[in-house]
Short mmCIF file of C-alpha atoms in Angstrom, two decimals:
data_model
loop_
_atom_site.label_atom_id
_atom_site.label_comp_id
_atom_site.label_asym_id
_atom_site.label_seq_id
_atom_site.Cartn_x
_atom_site.Cartn_y
_atom_site.Cartn_z
CA UNK D 1 144.78 2.21 217.59
CA UNK D 2 143.82 5.55 219.07
CA UNK D 3 147.13 7.10 217.91
CA UNK D 4 146.50 5.79 214.42
CA UNK D 5 143.11 7.47 214.30
CA UNK D 6 144.56 10.75 215.47
CA UNK D 7 147.37 10.51 212.91
CA UNK D 8 144.84 9.82 210.14
CA UNK D 9 142.75 12.78 211.26
CA UNK D 10 145.76 15.05 211.23
CA UNK D 11 146.78 13.83 207.77
CA UNK D 12 143.31 14.49 206.41
CA UNK D 13 143.24 17.90 208.05
CA UNK D 14 146.62 18.72 206.50
CA UNK D 15 145.36 17.76 203.06
CA UNK D 16 142.21 19.86 203.50
CA UNK D 17 144.36 22.77 204.74
CA UNK D 18 146.59 22.57 201.68
CA UNK D 19 143.66 22.27 199.28
CA UNK D 20 141.92 25.22 200.86
CA UNK D 21 145.01 27.40 201.05
CA UNK D 22 146.65 26.91 197.65
CA UNK D 23 145.10 28.35 194.49
CA UNK D 24 146.36 28.42 190.93
CA UNK D 25 144.93 31.44 189.13
CA UNK D 26 144.79 31.00 185.32
CA UNK D 27 146.00 33.66 182.88
CA UNK D 28 143.47 36.44 182.14
CA UNK D 29 141.58 35.67 185.35
CA UNK D 30 141.27 37.43 188.69
CA UNK D 31 140.09 36.03 192.06
CA UNK D 32 138.64 38.31 194.73
CA UNK D 33 139.56 37.24 198.30
CA UNK D 34 137.51 38.15 201.35
CA UNK D 35 138.76 37.91 204.92
CA UNK D 36 136.01 37.35 207.45
CA UNK D 37 133.43 38.55 204.91
CA UNK D 38 135.31 41.75 203.95
CA UNK D 39 137.28 42.42 200.76
CA UNK D 40 140.96 41.81 201.35
CA UNK D 41 142.84 41.47 198.04
CA UNK D 42 142.72 40.34 194.42
CA UNK D 43 144.75 37.33 193.34
CA UNK D 44 146.73 37.76 190.10
CA UNK D 45 147.45 34.89 187.64
CA UNK D 46 149.84 32.31 189.13
CA UNK D 47 150.15 30.40 192.39
CA UNK D 48 148.55 32.06 195.42
CA UNK D 49 147.90 31.18 199.07
CA UNK D 50 144.73 31.80 201.10
CA UNK D 51 144.31 31.24 204.84
CA UNK D 52 141.62 28.57 205.22
CA UNK D 53 138.50 29.23 207.29
CA UNK D 54 139.46 32.89 207.65
CA UNK D 55 139.86 33.87 203.99
CA UNK D 56 137.94 32.65 201.01
CA UNK D 57 137.84 33.24 197.25
CA UNK D 58 134.49 35.00 196.95
CA UNK D 59 134.46 35.90 193.22
CA UNK D 60 136.21 34.55 190.14
CA UNK D 61 136.30 36.81 187.09
CA UNK D 62 137.47 36.23 183.54
CA UNK D 63 139.27 39.24 182.09
CA UNK D 64 138.75 38.10 178.49
CA UNK D 65 136.41 39.77 176.02
CA UNK D 66 132.95 38.28 176.52
CA UNK D 67 130.18 38.24 173.87
CA UNK D 68 126.65 38.68 175.18
CA UNK D 69 123.54 38.06 173.13
CA UNK D 70 121.00 40.80 173.77
CA UNK D 71 117.50 39.28 173.64
CA UNK D 72 115.24 40.26 170.75
CA UNK D 73 112.75 43.02 171.48
CA UNK D 74 110.13 45.20 169.76
CA UNK D 75 111.13 48.84 169.22
CA UNK D 76 108.91 51.67 167.96
CA UNK D 77 110.41 54.08 165.44
CA UNK D 78 109.72 57.79 165.21
CA UNK D 79 107.10 57.20 162.50
CA UNK D 80 105.30 54.62 164.70
CA UNK D 81 106.57 51.49 162.97
CA UNK D 82 107.38 48.37 164.95
CA UNK D 83 110.80 46.81 164.54
CA UNK D 84 112.02 43.57 166.01
CA UNK D 85 115.67 44.12 166.91
CA UNK D 86 118.32 41.88 168.39
CA UNK D 87 122.05 42.31 168.74
CA UNK D 88 125.24 41.16 170.36
CA UNK D 89 127.29 43.03 172.94
CA UNK D 90 131.01 42.64 173.63
CA UNK D 91 132.36 43.65 177.03
CA UNK D 92 135.34 43.01 179.29
CA UNK D 93 135.83 43.08 183.08
CA UNK D 94 138.42 45.75 183.83
CA UNK D 95 137.96 46.13 187.61
CA UNK D 96 137.34 42.82 189.42
CA UNK D 97 136.50 44.55 192.70
CA UNK D 98 133.85 46.82 191.16
CA UNK D 99 132.51 43.87 189.17
CA UNK D 100 132.15 41.94 192.44
CA UNK D 101 130.52 44.61 194.57
CA UNK D 102 129.17 47.20 192.13
CA UNK D 103 126.26 45.08 190.92
CA UNK D 104 124.68 41.85 192.01
CA UNK D 105 124.64 40.66 188.38
CA UNK D 106 126.50 42.91 185.97
CA UNK D 107 125.72 40.64 182.97
CA UNK D 108 121.96 41.02 183.45
CA UNK D 109 122.40 44.74 184.15
CA UNK D 110 124.32 45.27 180.91
CA UNK D 111 121.77 43.28 178.92
CA UNK D 112 118.83 45.24 180.32
CA UNK D 113 120.57 48.58 179.85
CA UNK D 114 121.46 47.67 176.25
CA UNK D 115 117.81 46.94 175.48
CA UNK D 116 116.69 50.21 177.09
CA UNK D 117 119.31 52.27 175.23
CA UNK D 118 118.44 50.57 171.95
CA UNK D 119 114.73 51.37 172.33
CA UNK D 120 115.61 54.99 173.06
CA UNK D 121 117.87 55.32 170.01
CA UNK D 122 115.42 53.58 167.64
CA UNK D 123 112.60 55.82 168.89
CA UNK D 124 114.46 58.90 167.63
CA UNK D 125 114.81 57.57 164.06
CA UNK D 126 112.42 56.99 161.20
CA UNK D 127 112.13 53.54 159.67
CA UNK D 128 114.31 54.22 156.64
CA UNK D 129 117.02 55.80 158.78
CA UNK D 130 117.28 52.73 161.00
CA UNK D 131 118.46 50.62 158.07
CA UNK D 132 120.87 53.29 156.85
CA UNK D 133 122.25 54.27 160.26
CA UNK D 134 123.24 51.00 161.91
CA UNK D 135 126.69 52.35 162.65
CA UNK D 136 125.26 55.41 164.41
CA UNK D 137 122.86 53.22 166.41
CA UNK D 138 125.73 51.01 167.55
CA UNK D 139 127.80 54.00 168.68
CA UNK D 140 124.83 55.51 170.53
CA UNK D 141 124.19 52.29 172.44
CA UNK D 142 127.87 51.95 173.36
CA UNK D 143 127.99 55.55 174.63
CA UNK D 144 124.93 54.98 176.83
CA UNK D 145 126.31 51.72 178.24
CA UNK D 146 129.86 52.86 178.77
CA UNK D 147 129.01 55.50 181.39
CA UNK D 148 126.88 53.17 183.50
CA UNK D 149 129.18 50.14 183.12
CA UNK D 150 132.10 51.98 184.72
CA UNK D 151 130.44 51.58 188.13
CA UNK D 152 130.22 47.86 187.52
CA UNK D 153 133.91 47.43 186.65
CA UNK D 154 133.03 46.58 183.07
CA UNK D 155 134.16 48.14 179.77
CA UNK D 156 131.71 47.89 176.87
CA UNK D 157 133.81 47.38 173.75
CA UNK D 158 131.22 47.32 170.95
CA UNK D 159 127.62 46.59 170.11
CA UNK D 160 126.40 45.14 166.83
CA UNK D 161 122.83 44.86 165.58
CA UNK D 162 122.25 41.42 164.15
CA UNK D 163 118.74 41.78 162.73
CA UNK D 164 116.22 44.54 162.06
CA UNK D 165 112.91 42.92 161.15
CA UNK D 166 109.91 45.13 160.31
CA UNK D 167 106.35 43.72 160.04
CA UNK D 168 105.39 41.70 156.95
CA UNK D 169 103.27 44.53 155.53
CA UNK D 170 106.22 46.90 155.71
CA UNK D 171 108.47 44.29 154.13
CA UNK D 172 106.08 43.88 151.18
CA UNK D 173 105.84 47.67 150.75
CA UNK D 174 109.62 48.00 150.88
CA UNK D 175 110.04 45.22 148.34
CA UNK D 176 107.55 46.92 146.02
CA UNK D 177 109.39 50.20 146.42
CA UNK D 178 112.72 48.56 145.66
CA UNK D 179 111.24 46.90 142.55
CA UNK D 180 109.84 50.22 141.37
CA UNK D 181 113.17 51.94 141.91
CA UNK D 182 115.00 49.26 139.96
CA UNK D 183 112.52 49.50 137.08
CA UNK D 184 112.89 53.27 137.13
CA UNK D 185 116.67 53.01 137.00
CA UNK D 186 116.40 50.49 134.14
CA UNK D 187 114.14 52.84 132.14
CA UNK D 188 116.45 55.78 132.79
CA UNK D 189 119.47 53.72 131.74
CA UNK D 190 117.69 52.61 128.54
CA UNK D 191 116.68 56.18 127.67
CA UNK D 192 120.20 57.40 128.34
CA UNK D 193 121.49 54.67 126.06
CA UNK D 194 119.12 55.69 123.26
CA UNK D 195 120.03 59.35 123.76
CA UNK D 196 123.72 58.55 123.55
CA UNK D 197 123.09 56.42 120.48
CA UNK D 198 121.34 59.33 118.70
CA UNK D 199 124.13 61.67 119.73
CA UNK D 200 126.72 59.26 118.37
CA UNK D 201 124.82 58.85 115.09
CA UNK D 202 124.43 62.63 114.65
CA UNK D 203 128.08 63.18 115.51
CA UNK D 204 129.12 60.51 113.03
CA UNK D 205 126.98 61.99 110.26
CA UNK D 206 128.33 65.47 110.96
CA UNK D 207 131.90 64.20 110.88
CA UNK D 208 131.19 62.32 107.65
CA UNK D 209 129.66 65.45 106.04
CA UNK D 210 132.66 67.51 107.12
CA UNK D 211 135.06 64.94 105.74
CA UNK D 212 133.08 64.72 102.46
CA UNK D 213 133.04 68.51 102.05
CA UNK D 214 136.75 68.65 102.80
CA UNK D 215 137.28 65.94 100.19
CA UNK D 216 135.14 67.77 97.60
CA UNK D 217 136.97 71.00 98.36
CA UNK D 218 140.35 69.38 97.92
CA UNK D 219 139.19 67.65 94.73
CA UNK D 220 137.97 70.99 93.30
CA UNK D 221 141.28 72.60 94.24
CA UNK D 222 143.15 69.78 92.60
CA UNK D 223 141.02 70.03 89.41
CA UNK D 224 141.49 73.81 89.27
CA UNK D 225 145.20 73.45 89.77
CA UNK D 226 145.28 70.77 87.06
CA UNK D 227 143.30 72.92 84.61
CA UNK D 228 145.49 75.93 85.36
CA UNK D 229 148.58 73.84 84.84
CA UNK D 230 147.13 72.48 81.56
CA UNK D 231 146.24 75.98 80.29
CA UNK D 232 149.69 77.22 81.22
CA UNK D 233 151.32 74.28 79.48
CA UNK D 234 149.20 74.85 76.32
CA UNK D 235 150.02 78.57 76.37
CA UNK D 236 153.70 77.84 76.80
CA UNK D 237 153.57 75.26 74.01
CA UNK D 238 151.72 77.69 71.71
CA UNK D 239 154.23 80.44 72.50
CA UNK D 240 157.09 78.07 71.85
CA UNK D 241 155.47 77.00 68.54
CA UNK D 242 155.07 80.64 67.50
CA UNK D 243 158.67 81.37 68.42
CA UNK D 244 159.85 78.42 66.37
CA UNK D 245 157.59 79.44 63.45
CA UNK D 246 158.97 82.96 63.52
CA UNK D 247 162.50 81.61 63.65
CA UNK D 248 161.76 79.33 60.69
CA UNK D 249 160.39 82.25 58.71
CA UNK D 250 163.57 84.27 59.35
CA UNK D 251 165.68 81.41 58.07
CA UNK D 252 166.71 81.21 54.38
CA UNK D 253 163.79 79.90 52.29
CA UNK D 254 161.31 80.60 55.08
CA UNK D 255 159.28 83.06 52.99
CA UNK D 256 158.82 80.58 50.15
CA UNK D 257 157.74 77.93 52.64
CA UNK D 258 155.14 80.30 54.10
CA UNK D 259 153.85 81.12 50.61
CA UNK D 260 153.51 77.42 49.83
CA UNK D 261 151.77 76.69 53.13
CA UNK D 262 149.26 79.51 52.74
CA UNK D 263 148.50 78.40 49.17
CA UNK D 264 147.95 74.83 50.31
CA UNK D 265 145.60 75.89 53.16
CA UNK D 266 143.72 78.22 50.79
CA UNK D 267 143.12 75.48 48.27
CA UNK D 268 142.27 72.95 50.97
CA UNK D 269 139.71 75.28 52.55
CA UNK D 270 137.82 75.64 49.29
CA UNK D 271 137.96 71.89 48.76
CA UNK D 272 136.37 71.30 52.16
CA UNK D 273 133.66 73.86 51.49
CA UNK D 274 132.78 72.06 48.32
CA UNK D 275 132.40 68.76 50.17
CA UNK D 276 130.45 69.86 53.28
CA UNK D 277 128.07 72.54 52.07
CA UNK D 278 125.86 73.23 49.03
CA UNK D 279 126.16 77.01 49.46
CA UNK D 280 129.56 78.52 48.70
CA UNK D 281 130.80 81.98 49.64
CA UNK D 282 133.65 82.92 47.29
CA UNK D 283 135.84 85.98 47.07
CA UNK D 284 135.53 88.23 44.04
CA UNK D 285 139.10 87.59 42.92
CA UNK D 286 138.97 83.78 43.22
CA UNK D 287 141.53 83.33 40.47
CA UNK D 288 144.01 85.75 41.98
CA UNK D 289 145.63 83.38 44.47
CA UNK D 290 148.99 85.09 44.17
CA UNK D 291 147.58 88.39 45.38
CA UNK D 292 146.09 86.64 48.45
CA UNK D 293 149.42 85.08 49.26
CA UNK D 294 151.17 88.40 48.83
CA UNK D 295 148.71 89.97 51.24
CA UNK D 296 149.39 87.26 53.84
CA UNK D 297 153.12 87.69 53.48
CA UNK D 298 152.75 91.46 53.90
CA UNK D 299 150.98 90.82 57.18
CA UNK D 300 153.80 88.51 58.29
CA UNK D 301 156.47 91.08 57.35
CA UNK D 302 154.54 93.83 59.11
CA UNK D 303 154.47 91.70 62.27
CA UNK D 304 158.20 91.09 62.05
CA UNK D 305 158.96 94.80 61.52
CA UNK D 306 156.80 95.60 64.55
CA UNK D 307 158.85 93.23 66.67
CA UNK D 308 162.03 94.83 65.43
#
């Protein structure tokens, strides 16, 4: 019975020894081992052994990227305006030993330092610049944290502002300003539209006037060319008629035909005068028609001799 108790005790002790000495370190984790209260080594991911009662795993660190909510706080801007600001910080443990012994609580230290750096950065900016320069604020906070966090074995990756909330009075004033700016832009856009409309109308009227004047000019040119062509055609026709008349006179019997034609026109002219007018102007030798014809023929012959 006594041997059984001793055997059981040894079995339990063996189990405790195995449990205390064998560790399985997960991926992206690091365990800090102390021997007799002093740092000894860092266990990498995988299966590791620790000497029970002499060595112990003092710290367990995750090497993954860790998000940290930075508590909301009131910051004063350069123009003495209160802003309620909160953000989120992303960091990663890069040195497990420094993270274990560099600070008693590196998470709280990072959070407090982020708030302090944020108040300092906001205090250098005016209210309007805080909304426009979020990217610059984030970079400034990261730069301030990165130097201090190196002693804690931590790398600050990025900082993002979640909310910037000014007082209600400032919000109402900003909303009124935004409304005024939008109305101003709407009025400017409307006036620009009317201006462009007037410009388009004037340009259209000018183009129409130019086109009309060009059309009138071309029409006048066409009419002048048509009239010139008509006059030329009439002149050519008259010249051709005269040439044919002269040729007919030179032909046999042409003189007699001219005499007959002149006599007919002479008699017809007096007949028309008698019908259209009560007052008659008559030559002294009205009965001497033959002499008038002879005179006309003499003129014709004189013209022909001149041509010869």
